[in-house]
Coordinates of C-alpha atoms and ligand atoms in Angstrom, one line a residue:
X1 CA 0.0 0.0 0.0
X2 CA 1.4 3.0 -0.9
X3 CA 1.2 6.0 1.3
X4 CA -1.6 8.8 1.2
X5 CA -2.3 12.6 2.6
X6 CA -5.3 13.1 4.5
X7 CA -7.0 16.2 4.3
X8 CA -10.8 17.0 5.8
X9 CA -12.7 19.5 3.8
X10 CA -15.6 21.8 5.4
X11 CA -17.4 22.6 2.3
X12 CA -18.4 21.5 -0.7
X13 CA -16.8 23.8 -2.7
X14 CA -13.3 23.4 -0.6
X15 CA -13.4 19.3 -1.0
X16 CA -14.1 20.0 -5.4
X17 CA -11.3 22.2 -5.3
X18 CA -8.8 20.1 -3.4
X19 CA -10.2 17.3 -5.9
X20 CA -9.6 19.2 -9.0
X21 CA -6.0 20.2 -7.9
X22 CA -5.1 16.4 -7.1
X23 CA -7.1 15.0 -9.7
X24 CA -6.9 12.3 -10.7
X25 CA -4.8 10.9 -7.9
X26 CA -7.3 12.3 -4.7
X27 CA -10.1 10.9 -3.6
X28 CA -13.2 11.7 -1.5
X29 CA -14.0 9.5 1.5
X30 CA -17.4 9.7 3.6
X31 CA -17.5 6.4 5.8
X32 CA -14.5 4.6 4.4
X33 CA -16.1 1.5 4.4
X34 CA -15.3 0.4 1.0
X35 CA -12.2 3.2 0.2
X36 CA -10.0 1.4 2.7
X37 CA -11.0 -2.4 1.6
X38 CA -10.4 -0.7 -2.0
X39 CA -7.0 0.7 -0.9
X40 CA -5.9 -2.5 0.9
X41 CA -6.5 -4.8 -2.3
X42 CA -4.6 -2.2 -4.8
X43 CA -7.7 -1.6 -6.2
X44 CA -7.0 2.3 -6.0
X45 CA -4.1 3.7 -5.1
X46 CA -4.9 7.5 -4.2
X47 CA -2.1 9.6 -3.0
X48 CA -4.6 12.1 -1.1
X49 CA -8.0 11.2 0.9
X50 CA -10.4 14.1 1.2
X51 CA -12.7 13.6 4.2
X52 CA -16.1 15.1 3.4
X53 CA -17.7 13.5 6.6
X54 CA -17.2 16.6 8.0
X55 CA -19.8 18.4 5.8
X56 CA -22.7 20.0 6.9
X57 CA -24.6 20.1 3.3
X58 CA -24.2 16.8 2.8
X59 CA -26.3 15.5 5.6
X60 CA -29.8 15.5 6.7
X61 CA -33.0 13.5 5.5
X62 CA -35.2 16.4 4.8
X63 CA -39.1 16.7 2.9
X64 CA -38.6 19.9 0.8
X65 CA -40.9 21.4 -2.0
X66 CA -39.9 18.8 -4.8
X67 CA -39.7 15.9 -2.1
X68 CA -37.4 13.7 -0.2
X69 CA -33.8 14.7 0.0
X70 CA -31.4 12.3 1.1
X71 CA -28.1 13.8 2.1
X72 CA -24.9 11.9 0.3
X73 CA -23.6 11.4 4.0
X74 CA -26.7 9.8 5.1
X75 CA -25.6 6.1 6.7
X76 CA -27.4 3.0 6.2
X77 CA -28.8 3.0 10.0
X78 CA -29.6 6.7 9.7
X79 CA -31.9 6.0 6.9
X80 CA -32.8 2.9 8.7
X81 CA -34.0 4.8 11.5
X82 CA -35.6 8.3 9.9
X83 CA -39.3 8.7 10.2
X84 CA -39.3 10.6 7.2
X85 CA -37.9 7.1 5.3
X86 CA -40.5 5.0 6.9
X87 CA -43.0 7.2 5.7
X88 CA -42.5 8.0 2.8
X89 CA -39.8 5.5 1.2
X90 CA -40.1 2.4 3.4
X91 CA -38.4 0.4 0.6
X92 CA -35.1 2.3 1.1
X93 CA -34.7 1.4 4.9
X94 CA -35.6 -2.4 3.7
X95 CA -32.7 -2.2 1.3
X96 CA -30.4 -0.5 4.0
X97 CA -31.0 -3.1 6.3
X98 CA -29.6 -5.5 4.4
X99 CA -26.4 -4.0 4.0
X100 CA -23.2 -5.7 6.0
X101 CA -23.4 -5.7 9.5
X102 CA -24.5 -3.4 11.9
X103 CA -21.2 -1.8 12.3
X104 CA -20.4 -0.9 8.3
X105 CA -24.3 0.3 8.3
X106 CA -23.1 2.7 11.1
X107 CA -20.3 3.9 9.2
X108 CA -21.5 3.7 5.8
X109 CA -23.3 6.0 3.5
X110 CA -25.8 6.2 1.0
X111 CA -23.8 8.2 -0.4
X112 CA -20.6 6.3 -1.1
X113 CA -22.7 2.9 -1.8
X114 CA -23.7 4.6 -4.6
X115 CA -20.5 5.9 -6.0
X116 CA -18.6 2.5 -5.1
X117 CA -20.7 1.4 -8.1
X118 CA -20.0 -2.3 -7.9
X119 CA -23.1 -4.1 -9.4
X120 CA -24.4 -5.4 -6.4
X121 CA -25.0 -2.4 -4.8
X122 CA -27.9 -2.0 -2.3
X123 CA -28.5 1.4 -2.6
X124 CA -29.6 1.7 -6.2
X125 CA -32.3 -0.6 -6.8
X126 CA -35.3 1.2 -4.5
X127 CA -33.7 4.6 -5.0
X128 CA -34.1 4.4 -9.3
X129 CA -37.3 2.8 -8.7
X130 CA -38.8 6.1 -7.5
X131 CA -37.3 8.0 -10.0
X132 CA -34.9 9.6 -7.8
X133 CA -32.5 12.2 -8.8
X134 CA -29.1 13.0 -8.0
X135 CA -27.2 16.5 -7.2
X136 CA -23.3 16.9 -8.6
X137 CA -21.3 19.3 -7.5
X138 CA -18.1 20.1 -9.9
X139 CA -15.3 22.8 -11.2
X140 CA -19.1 24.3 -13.3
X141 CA -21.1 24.5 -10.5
X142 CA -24.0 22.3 -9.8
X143 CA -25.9 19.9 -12.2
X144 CA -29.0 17.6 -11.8
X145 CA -28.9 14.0 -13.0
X146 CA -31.4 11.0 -13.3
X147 CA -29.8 7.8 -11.0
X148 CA -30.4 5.9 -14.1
X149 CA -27.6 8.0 -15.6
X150 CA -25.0 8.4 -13.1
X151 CA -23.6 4.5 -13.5
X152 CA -21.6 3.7 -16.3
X153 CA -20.3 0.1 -15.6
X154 CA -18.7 -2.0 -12.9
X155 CA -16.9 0.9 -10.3
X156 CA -17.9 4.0 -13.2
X157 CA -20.4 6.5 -12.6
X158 CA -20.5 10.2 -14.5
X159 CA -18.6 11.5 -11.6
X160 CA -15.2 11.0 -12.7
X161 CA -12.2 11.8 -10.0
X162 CA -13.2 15.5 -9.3
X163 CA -17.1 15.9 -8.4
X164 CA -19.1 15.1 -5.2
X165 CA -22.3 13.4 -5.0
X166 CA -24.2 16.0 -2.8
X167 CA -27.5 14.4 -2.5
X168 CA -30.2 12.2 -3.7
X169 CA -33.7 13.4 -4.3
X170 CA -36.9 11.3 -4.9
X171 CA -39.9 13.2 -6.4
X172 CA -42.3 14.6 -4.7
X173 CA -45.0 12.3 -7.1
X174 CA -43.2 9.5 -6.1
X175 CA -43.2 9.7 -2.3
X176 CA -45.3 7.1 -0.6
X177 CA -45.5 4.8 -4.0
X178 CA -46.0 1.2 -3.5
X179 CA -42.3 0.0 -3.6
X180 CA -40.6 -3.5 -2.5
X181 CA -37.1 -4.5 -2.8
X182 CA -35.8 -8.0 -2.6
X183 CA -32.3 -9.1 -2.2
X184 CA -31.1 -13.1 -2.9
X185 CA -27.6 -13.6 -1.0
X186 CA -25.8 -16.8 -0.5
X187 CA -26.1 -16.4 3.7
X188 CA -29.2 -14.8 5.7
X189 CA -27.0 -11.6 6.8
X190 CA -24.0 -10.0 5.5
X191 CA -24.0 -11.6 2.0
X192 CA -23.8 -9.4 -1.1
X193 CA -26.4 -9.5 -3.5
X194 CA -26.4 -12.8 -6.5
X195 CA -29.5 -10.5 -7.1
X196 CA -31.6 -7.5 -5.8
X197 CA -34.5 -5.8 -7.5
X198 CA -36.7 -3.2 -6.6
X199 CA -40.5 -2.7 -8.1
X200 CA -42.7 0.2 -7.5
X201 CA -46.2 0.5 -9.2
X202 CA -49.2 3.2 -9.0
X203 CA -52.3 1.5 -8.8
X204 CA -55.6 3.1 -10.7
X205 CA -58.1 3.6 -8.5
X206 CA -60.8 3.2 -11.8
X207 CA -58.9 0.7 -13.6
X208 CA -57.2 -1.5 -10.9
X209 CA -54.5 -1.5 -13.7
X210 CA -50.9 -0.4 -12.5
X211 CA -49.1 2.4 -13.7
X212 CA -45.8 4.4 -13.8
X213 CA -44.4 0.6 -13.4
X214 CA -40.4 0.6 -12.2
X215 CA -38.3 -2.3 -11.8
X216 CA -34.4 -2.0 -11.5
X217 CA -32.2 -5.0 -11.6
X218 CA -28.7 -5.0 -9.1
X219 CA -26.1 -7.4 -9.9
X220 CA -27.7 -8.7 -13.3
X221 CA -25.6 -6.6 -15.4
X222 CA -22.2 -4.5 -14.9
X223 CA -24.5 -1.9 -13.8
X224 CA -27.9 -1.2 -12.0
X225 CA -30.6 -1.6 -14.7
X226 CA -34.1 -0.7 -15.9
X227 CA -36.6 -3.6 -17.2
X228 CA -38.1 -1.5 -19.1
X229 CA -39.5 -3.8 -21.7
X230 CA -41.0 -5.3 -18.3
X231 CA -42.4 -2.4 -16.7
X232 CA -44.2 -1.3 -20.0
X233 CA -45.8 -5.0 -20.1
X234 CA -46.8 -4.8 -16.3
X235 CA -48.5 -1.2 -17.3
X236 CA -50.5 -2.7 -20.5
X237 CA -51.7 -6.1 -18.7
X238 CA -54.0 -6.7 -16.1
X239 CA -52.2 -7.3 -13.0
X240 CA -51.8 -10.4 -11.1
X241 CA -49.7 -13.6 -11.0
X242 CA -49.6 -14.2 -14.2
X243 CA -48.9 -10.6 -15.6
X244 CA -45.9 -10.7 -12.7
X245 CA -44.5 -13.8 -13.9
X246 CA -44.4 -12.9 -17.5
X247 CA -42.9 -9.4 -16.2
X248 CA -40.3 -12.0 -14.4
X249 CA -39.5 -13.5 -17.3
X250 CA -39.3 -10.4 -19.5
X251 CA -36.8 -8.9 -17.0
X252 CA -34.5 -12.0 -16.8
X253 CA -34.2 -11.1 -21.3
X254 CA -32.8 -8.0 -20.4
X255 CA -30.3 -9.0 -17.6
X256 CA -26.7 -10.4 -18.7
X257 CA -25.9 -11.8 -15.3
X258 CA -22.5 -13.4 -14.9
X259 CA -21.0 -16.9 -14.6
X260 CA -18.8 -17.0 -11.1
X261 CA -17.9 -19.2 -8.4
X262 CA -21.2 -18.0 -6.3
X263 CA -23.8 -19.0 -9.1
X264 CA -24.1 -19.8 -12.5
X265 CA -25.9 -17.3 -15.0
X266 CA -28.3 -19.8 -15.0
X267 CA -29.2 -19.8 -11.8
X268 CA -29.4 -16.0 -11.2
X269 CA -31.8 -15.9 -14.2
X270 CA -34.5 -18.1 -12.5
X271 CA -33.7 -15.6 -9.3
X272 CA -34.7 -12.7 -11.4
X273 CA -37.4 -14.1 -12.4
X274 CA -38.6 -15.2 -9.3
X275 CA -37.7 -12.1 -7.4
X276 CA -39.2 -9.7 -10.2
X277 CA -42.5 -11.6 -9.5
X278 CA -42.3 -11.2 -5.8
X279 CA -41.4 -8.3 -5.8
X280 CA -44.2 -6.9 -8.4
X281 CA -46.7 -8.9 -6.2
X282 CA -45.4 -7.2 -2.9
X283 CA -45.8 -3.7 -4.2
X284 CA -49.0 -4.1 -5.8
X285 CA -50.2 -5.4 -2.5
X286 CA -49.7 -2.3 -0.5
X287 CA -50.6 -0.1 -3.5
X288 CA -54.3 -2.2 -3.4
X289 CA -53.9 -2.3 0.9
X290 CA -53.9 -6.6 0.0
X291 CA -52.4 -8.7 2.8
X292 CA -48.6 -7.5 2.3
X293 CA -49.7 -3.7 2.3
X294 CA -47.9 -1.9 4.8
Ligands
FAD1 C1 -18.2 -6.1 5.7 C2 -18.8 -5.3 4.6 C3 -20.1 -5.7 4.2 C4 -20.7 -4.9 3.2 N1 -22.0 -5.3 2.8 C5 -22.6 -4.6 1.8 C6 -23.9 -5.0 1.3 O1 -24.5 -6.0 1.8 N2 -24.5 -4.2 0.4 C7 -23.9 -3.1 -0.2 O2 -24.5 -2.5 -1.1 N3 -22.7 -2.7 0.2 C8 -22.0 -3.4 1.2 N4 -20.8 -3.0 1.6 C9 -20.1 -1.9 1.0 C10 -20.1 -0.5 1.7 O3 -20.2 -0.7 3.1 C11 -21.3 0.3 1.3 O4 -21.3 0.5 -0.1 C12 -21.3 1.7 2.0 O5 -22.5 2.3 1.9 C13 -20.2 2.6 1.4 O6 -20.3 3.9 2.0 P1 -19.0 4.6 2.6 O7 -19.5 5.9 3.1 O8 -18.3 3.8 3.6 O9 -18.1 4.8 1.3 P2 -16.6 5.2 1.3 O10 -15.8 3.9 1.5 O11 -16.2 6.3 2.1 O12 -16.5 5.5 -0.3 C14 -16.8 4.6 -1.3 C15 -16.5 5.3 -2.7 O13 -17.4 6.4 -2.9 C16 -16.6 7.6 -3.0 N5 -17.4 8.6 -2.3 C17 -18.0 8.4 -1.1 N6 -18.9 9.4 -0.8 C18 -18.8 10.3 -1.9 C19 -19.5 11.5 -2.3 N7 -20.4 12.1 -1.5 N8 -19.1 12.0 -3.5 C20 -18.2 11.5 -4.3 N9 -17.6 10.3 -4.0 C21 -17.9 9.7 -2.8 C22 -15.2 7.3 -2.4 O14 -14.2 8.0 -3.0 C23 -15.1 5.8 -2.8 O15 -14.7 5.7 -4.1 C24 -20.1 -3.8 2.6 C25 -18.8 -3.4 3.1 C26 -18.2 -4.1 4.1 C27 -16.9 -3.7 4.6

């Protein structure tokens, strides 16, 4: 391991500035959960850490005119624990629950899950079912994305080495939609995910059809993804079983899971499949108040 400066930066602005004048070889660090493991294995090898744990903005779990933000530094048991979550996003404390052990859920942020961008992130799946949106802060200021957007593949996301993920955002349209997330490891606790997937649905009152449909995909692909071609078959059918399995089996055509020493492709197909369809059935459940609503 090659040594490193530490520096702690009290502001945004001061921690993109000290980025940018190190780039590419600093790096930001909120709960050091994964930078150190990272460091350790040579994975990175960052001559400067920039602790942003220290920043005010970045914190907080707050309901503000356009909905529910999410501070970056926001930890798993934070979210965990925050009425506002359980209210209004009880998916995302579901998810957070399952990551690690009590200690890195302590430590670890929302935040930084996302930006680790390994494919079997947590974090992701509930958060781009709701739409959410993401706030960057860079050398030109501040700029908006979709969560869909910000990964590029397997460790990538549109940050590059120089921009802080300030928070996350899910829409005020969104809040309180019928979500359920559903994770498949190979132990009970403390397993990463062979698959997690997160489904959110409206429900029409008139109809009894779903709408707005959403189901991401973790770990089926070198990066979270939408079934899309799922969510618009969900939205045209009438819901159910069979309309859920079908969406199952749609989603698994859009996945490219991998072949590794935990499971075969095969096998994580028939988990998306299986998982889609609970998860589908779970959230249209609470969206109808059925005998899983919350
Ligand atoms: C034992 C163990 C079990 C785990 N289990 C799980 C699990 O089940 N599921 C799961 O999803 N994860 C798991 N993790 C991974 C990790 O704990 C989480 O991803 C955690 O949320 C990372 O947050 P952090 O604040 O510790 O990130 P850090 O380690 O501080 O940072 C992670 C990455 O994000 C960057 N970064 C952090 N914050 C920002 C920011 N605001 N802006 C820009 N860049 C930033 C850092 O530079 C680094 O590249 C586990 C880790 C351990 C050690």
């Amino acid at each position: 391991m090659q040594p490193f400066d530490y520096v702690a930066a009290d502001s945004v602005e001061k921690a993109v500035k000290i980025l940018i004048d190190n780039s590419p070889s600093a790096r930001p660090v909120a709960g050091a959960t994964d930078v150190l493991n990272d460091i350790r294995r040579g994975l990175v090898e960052p001559r400067m850490l920039v602790d942003i744990s220290g920043i005010a903005e970045l914190q907080g779990i707050e309901i503000t005119d356009r909905g529910l933000r999410i501070g970056s530094l926001a930890t798993h048991t934070e979210i965990i624990k925050s009425p506002l979550i359980k209210e209004h996003a009880p998916a995302l404390a579901d998810a957070s629950l399952t990551v690690g052990a009590v200690q890195t859920r302590n430590m670890g942020t929302l935040g930084g899950n996302l930006v680790s961008a390994v494919p079997s992130l947590d974090g992701a799946p509930v958060l781009m079912a709701l739409d959410a949106l993401v706030t960057i802060a860079g050398s030109a200021g501040r700029e908006e994305v979709a969560l869909r957007d910000f990964f590029l593949g397997p460790r990538q996301t549109v940050l590059g080495t120089d921009r802080i993920l300030v928070d996350m955002l899910i829409p005020k349209a969104n809040l309180g939609k019928a979500t359920s997330f559903a994770k498949f490891g190979l132990r009970k606790g403390q397993a990463l995910a062979l698959i997690n997937v997160a489904a959110s649905l409206h429900v029409d009152a008139a109809t009894g059809r779903a709408a707005q449909t959403r189901i991401a995909l973790g770990a089926v692909a070198p990066k979270p993804i939408h079934a899309s071609e799922a969510e618009a078959f969900v939205d045209a059918n009438a819901p159910g079983e069979e309309t859920f399995s079908e969406a199952g089996r749609i989603a698994a055509t859009q996945a490219s899971p991998i072949d590794d020493f935990r499971a075969s492709a095969a096998y994580r197909i028939e988990l998306i499949q299986v998982l889609t369809r609970r998860a589908l059935s779970e959230a249209y459940s609470q969206a109808t108040g059925g005998p899983e609503g919350r």
